């Protein structure tokens, strides 16, 4: 009696796969229940949510009843595919600056995981330059990797805020009844 463990696929972090089995070689008058002491069980090291992406063997187990069968077991395979993780960059900086605050938003982590399971260093790119005017510009990121996640990069936004310009009026004076002098001021914060 040949019992072949079922094969299947699932996504990393998803619930475990239902793995059946196929039985070949039953005599016409026998049923699975009469040939075996219960239904075959199928197990796999990959059939747990935290199993990493890869291919794992599936194995069937059963005990023959006293029906004159010799049991042969054929393994199957369970393939675990990467989960999809969407990464969206965001950033803000001041007009005239090439420095800013950049961050990432994540959607799709499983098993309570976070960015600590990712490798690499984020690399941000934008069509905005140091001299780009105040407004919103596209922002892209790359450079991350993971064996258990298929990383999808979404378009983000780089917001350029106005630079701070301080204008300080200079002290001035005039005689009582006289005309106002020419007023002057000092400027601090021009960029570029």
CSV table of C-alpha atoms in Angstrom, one decimal:
chain,number,residue,atom,x,y,z
A,1,UNK,CA,0.0,0.0,0.0
A,2,UNK,CA,1.7,3.3,-1.1
A,3,UNK,CA,0.9,6.4,0.9
A,4,UNK,CA,2.1,9.6,-0.7
A,5,UNK,CA,2.2,12.7,1.5
A,6,UNK,CA,0.5,15.7,0.0
A,7,UNK,CA,2.3,18.6,-1.5
A,8,UNK,CA,1.3,22.3,-1.3
A,9,UNK,CA,2.3,25.9,-1.1
A,10,UNK,CA,1.6,28.7,1.4
A,11,UNK,CA,2.8,32.2,2.2
A,12,UNK,CA,5.3,32.9,4.9
A,13,UNK,CA,3.5,33.8,8.2
A,14,UNK,CA,0.2,32.4,7.0
A,15,UNK,CA,-1.7,29.7,8.8
A,16,UNK,CA,-0.4,26.2,8.3
A,17,UNK,CA,-1.3,24.4,5.1
A,18,UNK,CA,-3.7,21.4,5.1
A,19,UNK,CA,-1.7,18.5,3.8
A,20,UNK,CA,-3.6,15.4,2.7
A,21,UNK,CA,-2.3,12.2,1.3
A,22,UNK,CA,-3.0,9.8,-1.5
A,23,UNK,CA,-3.3,6.1,-1.0
A,24,UNK,CA,-2.7,3.7,-3.9
A,25,UNK,CA,-2.9,-0.1,-3.8
A,26,UNK,CA,-6.1,-0.8,-1.9
A,27,UNK,CA,-7.8,-4.1,-2.8
A,28,UNK,CA,-11.3,-3.4,-4.2
A,29,UNK,CA,-13.1,-4.8,-1.2
A,30,UNK,CA,-11.1,-2.7,1.3
A,31,UNK,CA,-11.6,0.9,2.4
A,32,UNK,CA,-8.9,3.1,3.8
A,33,UNK,CA,-10.5,2.7,7.3
A,34,UNK,CA,-10.3,-1.1,7.1
A,35,UNK,CA,-6.8,-1.2,5.6
A,36,UNK,CA,-5.3,1.3,8.1
A,37,UNK,CA,-5.7,1.9,11.8
A,38,UNK,CA,-7.1,5.4,11.1
A,39,UNK,CA,-6.3,7.9,8.4
A,40,UNK,CA,-2.7,8.7,7.5
A,41,UNK,CA,-1.2,11.8,9.2
A,42,UNK,CA,1.0,14.1,7.3
A,43,UNK,CA,3.6,16.4,8.9
A,44,UNK,CA,6.3,18.8,7.8
A,45,UNK,CA,8.9,20.9,9.5
A,46,UNK,CA,7.6,23.7,7.2
A,47,UNK,CA,4.1,23.5,8.4
A,48,UNK,CA,4.4,26.1,11.1
A,49,UNK,CA,3.8,29.9,10.6
A,50,UNK,CA,7.4,30.9,11.5
A,51,UNK,CA,9.0,28.4,9.1
A,52,UNK,CA,11.2,30.4,6.7
A,53,UNK,CA,10.8,30.6,3.0
A,54,UNK,CA,11.9,27.5,1.2
A,55,UNK,CA,10.9,23.9,0.3
A,56,UNK,CA,10.3,21.3,3.0
A,57,UNK,CA,9.6,17.6,2.8
A,58,UNK,CA,6.1,16.4,3.9
A,59,UNK,CA,5.9,13.0,5.4
A,60,UNK,CA,3.0,10.6,5.9
A,61,UNK,CA,2.6,8.2,8.8
A,62,UNK,CA,0.1,5.4,9.3
A,63,UNK,CA,-0.2,2.0,10.9
A,64,UNK,CA,-1.6,-0.9,8.9
A,65,UNK,CA,-4.4,-3.0,10.4
A,66,UNK,CA,-4.2,-6.7,10.1
A,67,UNK,CA,-5.2,-6.7,6.4
A,68,UNK,CA,-2.0,-8.0,5.0
A,69,UNK,CA,-0.7,-4.7,3.6
A,70,UNK,CA,3.0,-3.6,3.6
A,71,UNK,CA,3.2,0.2,3.8
A,72,UNK,CA,5.4,2.3,1.6
A,73,UNK,CA,5.7,6.0,2.2
A,74,UNK,CA,6.5,8.6,-0.4
A,75,UNK,CA,7.3,12.1,0.7
A,76,UNK,CA,5.8,15.3,-0.8
A,77,UNK,CA,6.9,18.9,-0.6
A,78,UNK,CA,5.6,22.0,1.0
A,79,UNK,CA,6.8,25.3,-0.6
A,80,UNK,CA,6.7,28.4,1.5
A,81,UNK,CA,6.7,31.6,-0.6
A,82,UNK,CA,7.7,35.1,0.6
A,83,UNK,CA,5.1,37.4,2.2
A,84,UNK,CA,4.7,40.7,0.4
A,85,UNK,CA,5.9,43.8,2.3
A,86,UNK,CA,5.2,47.3,1.0
A,87,UNK,CA,7.7,50.0,1.9
A,88,UNK,CA,6.8,53.6,1.4
A,89,UNK,CA,9.3,56.4,2.0
A,90,UNK,CA,8.5,59.8,3.4
A,91,UNK,CA,10.7,62.8,4.0
A,92,UNK,CA,10.8,66.5,4.8
A,93,UNK,CA,13.5,69.2,4.6
A,94,UNK,CA,13.9,72.9,4.3
A,95,UNK,CA,14.3,74.9,1.2
A,96,UNK,CA,18.1,75.2,0.4
A,97,UNK,CA,19.0,72.2,2.6
A,98,UNK,CA,20.3,68.9,1.4
A,99,UNK,CA,19.7,67.4,4.8
A,100,UNK,CA,16.3,66.2,6.1
A,101,UNK,CA,14.3,63.8,8.1
A,102,UNK,CA,13.6,60.6,6.1
A,103,UNK,CA,11.6,57.6,7.3
A,104,UNK,CA,9.8,54.5,6.0
A,105,UNK,CA,6.2,53.3,6.5
A,106,UNK,CA,5.7,49.5,6.3
A,107,UNK,CA,2.7,47.4,5.5
A,108,UNK,CA,2.7,43.6,5.5
A,109,UNK,CA,4.8,42.4,8.4
A,110,UNK,CA,3.6,39.1,9.8
A,111,UNK,CA,4.2,37.2,13.1
A,112,UNK,CA,4.6,40.5,15.0
A,113,UNK,CA,7.8,41.3,13.2
A,114,UNK,CA,9.1,44.8,12.4
A,115,UNK,CA,11.9,46.3,10.3
A,116,UNK,CA,14.6,44.7,12.5
A,117,UNK,CA,14.2,41.5,10.3
A,118,UNK,CA,15.3,43.4,7.2
A,119,UNK,CA,18.8,43.7,5.9
A,120,UNK,CA,20.5,46.5,4.1
A,121,UNK,CA,20.5,50.3,4.3
A,122,UNK,CA,17.7,52.5,2.8
A,123,UNK,CA,18.8,54.6,-0.1
A,124,UNK,CA,16.5,57.6,-0.9
A,125,UNK,CA,16.3,59.3,-4.3
A,126,UNK,CA,14.2,62.2,-5.4
A,127,UNK,CA,14.1,64.6,-8.4
A,128,UNK,CA,14.2,67.4,-5.9
A,129,UNK,CA,17.5,69.2,-5.6
A,130,UNK,CA,18.9,71.5,-3.0
A,131,UNK,CA,17.6,74.4,-5.0
A,132,UNK,CA,14.1,73.0,-5.5
A,133,UNK,CA,11.3,75.3,-4.5
A,134,UNK,CA,8.9,74.7,-1.6
A,135,UNK,CA,6.4,72.0,-2.4
A,136,UNK,CA,6.0,68.2,-2.6
A,137,UNK,CA,8.2,66.0,-4.8
A,138,UNK,CA,8.4,62.3,-5.5
A,139,UNK,CA,10.6,60.1,-3.2
A,140,UNK,CA,11.8,56.6,-3.8
A,141,UNK,CA,13.7,54.2,-1.7
A,142,UNK,CA,15.7,51.0,-2.3
A,143,UNK,CA,18.4,48.9,-0.6
A,144,UNK,CA,16.4,46.6,1.7
A,145,UNK,CA,16.2,42.8,1.5
A,146,UNK,CA,14.8,39.8,3.3
A,147,UNK,CA,14.7,36.1,2.7
A,148,UNK,CA,11.1,35.9,4.0
A,149,UNK,CA,9.6,39.0,2.4
A,150,UNK,CA,9.1,40.1,-1.2
A,151,UNK,CA,9.7,43.8,-0.9
A,152,UNK,CA,7.5,46.1,-2.9
A,153,UNK,CA,8.6,49.8,-3.0
A,154,UNK,CA,5.8,52.3,-3.2
A,155,UNK,CA,6.2,55.9,-4.3
A,156,UNK,CA,6.6,58.4,-1.4
A,157,UNK,CA,6.6,62.1,-0.9
A,158,UNK,CA,9.4,64.5,-0.1
A,159,UNK,CA,8.0,67.7,1.4
A,160,UNK,CA,10.2,70.8,1.0
A,161,UNK,CA,9.2,73.4,3.7
A,162,UNK,CA,10.1,77.1,3.6
A,163,UNK,CA,13.5,78.0,5.0
A,164,UNK,CA,13.4,80.3,8.1
A,165,UNK,CA,14.5,83.9,7.3
A,166,UNK,CA,14.9,86.3,10.3
A,167,UNK,CA,14.6,90.0,9.6
A,168,UNK,CA,15.7,92.3,12.4
A,169,UNK,CA,15.1,96.0,12.1
A,170,UNK,CA,18.1,98.2,12.9
A,171,UNK,CA,17.8,100.8,15.6
A,172,UNK,CA,17.3,104.3,14.3
A,173,UNK,CA,16.9,107.7,15.7
A,174,UNK,CA,15.8,111.3,14.7
A,175,UNK,CA,15.4,114.6,16.3
A,176,UNK,CA,12.0,115.7,17.5
A,177,UNK,CA,10.0,117.1,14.6
A,178,UNK,CA,12.6,115.9,12.1
A,179,UNK,CA,12.0,113.6,9.2
A,180,UNK,CA,12.3,109.9,9.7
A,181,UNK,CA,15.7,108.5,8.7
A,182,UNK,CA,16.1,105.7,6.1
A,183,UNK,CA,15.3,102.6,8.0
A,184,UNK,CA,17.5,99.5,7.5
A,185,UNK,CA,17.3,95.9,8.6
A,186,UNK,CA,19.5,92.8,8.9
A,187,UNK,CA,18.7,89.5,7.3
A,188,UNK,CA,19.7,86.1,8.7
A,189,UNK,CA,18.8,82.8,7.0
A,190,UNK,CA,19.2,83.3,3.3
A,191,UNK,CA,20.2,80.0,1.6
A,192,UNK,CA,21.9,79.1,-1.6
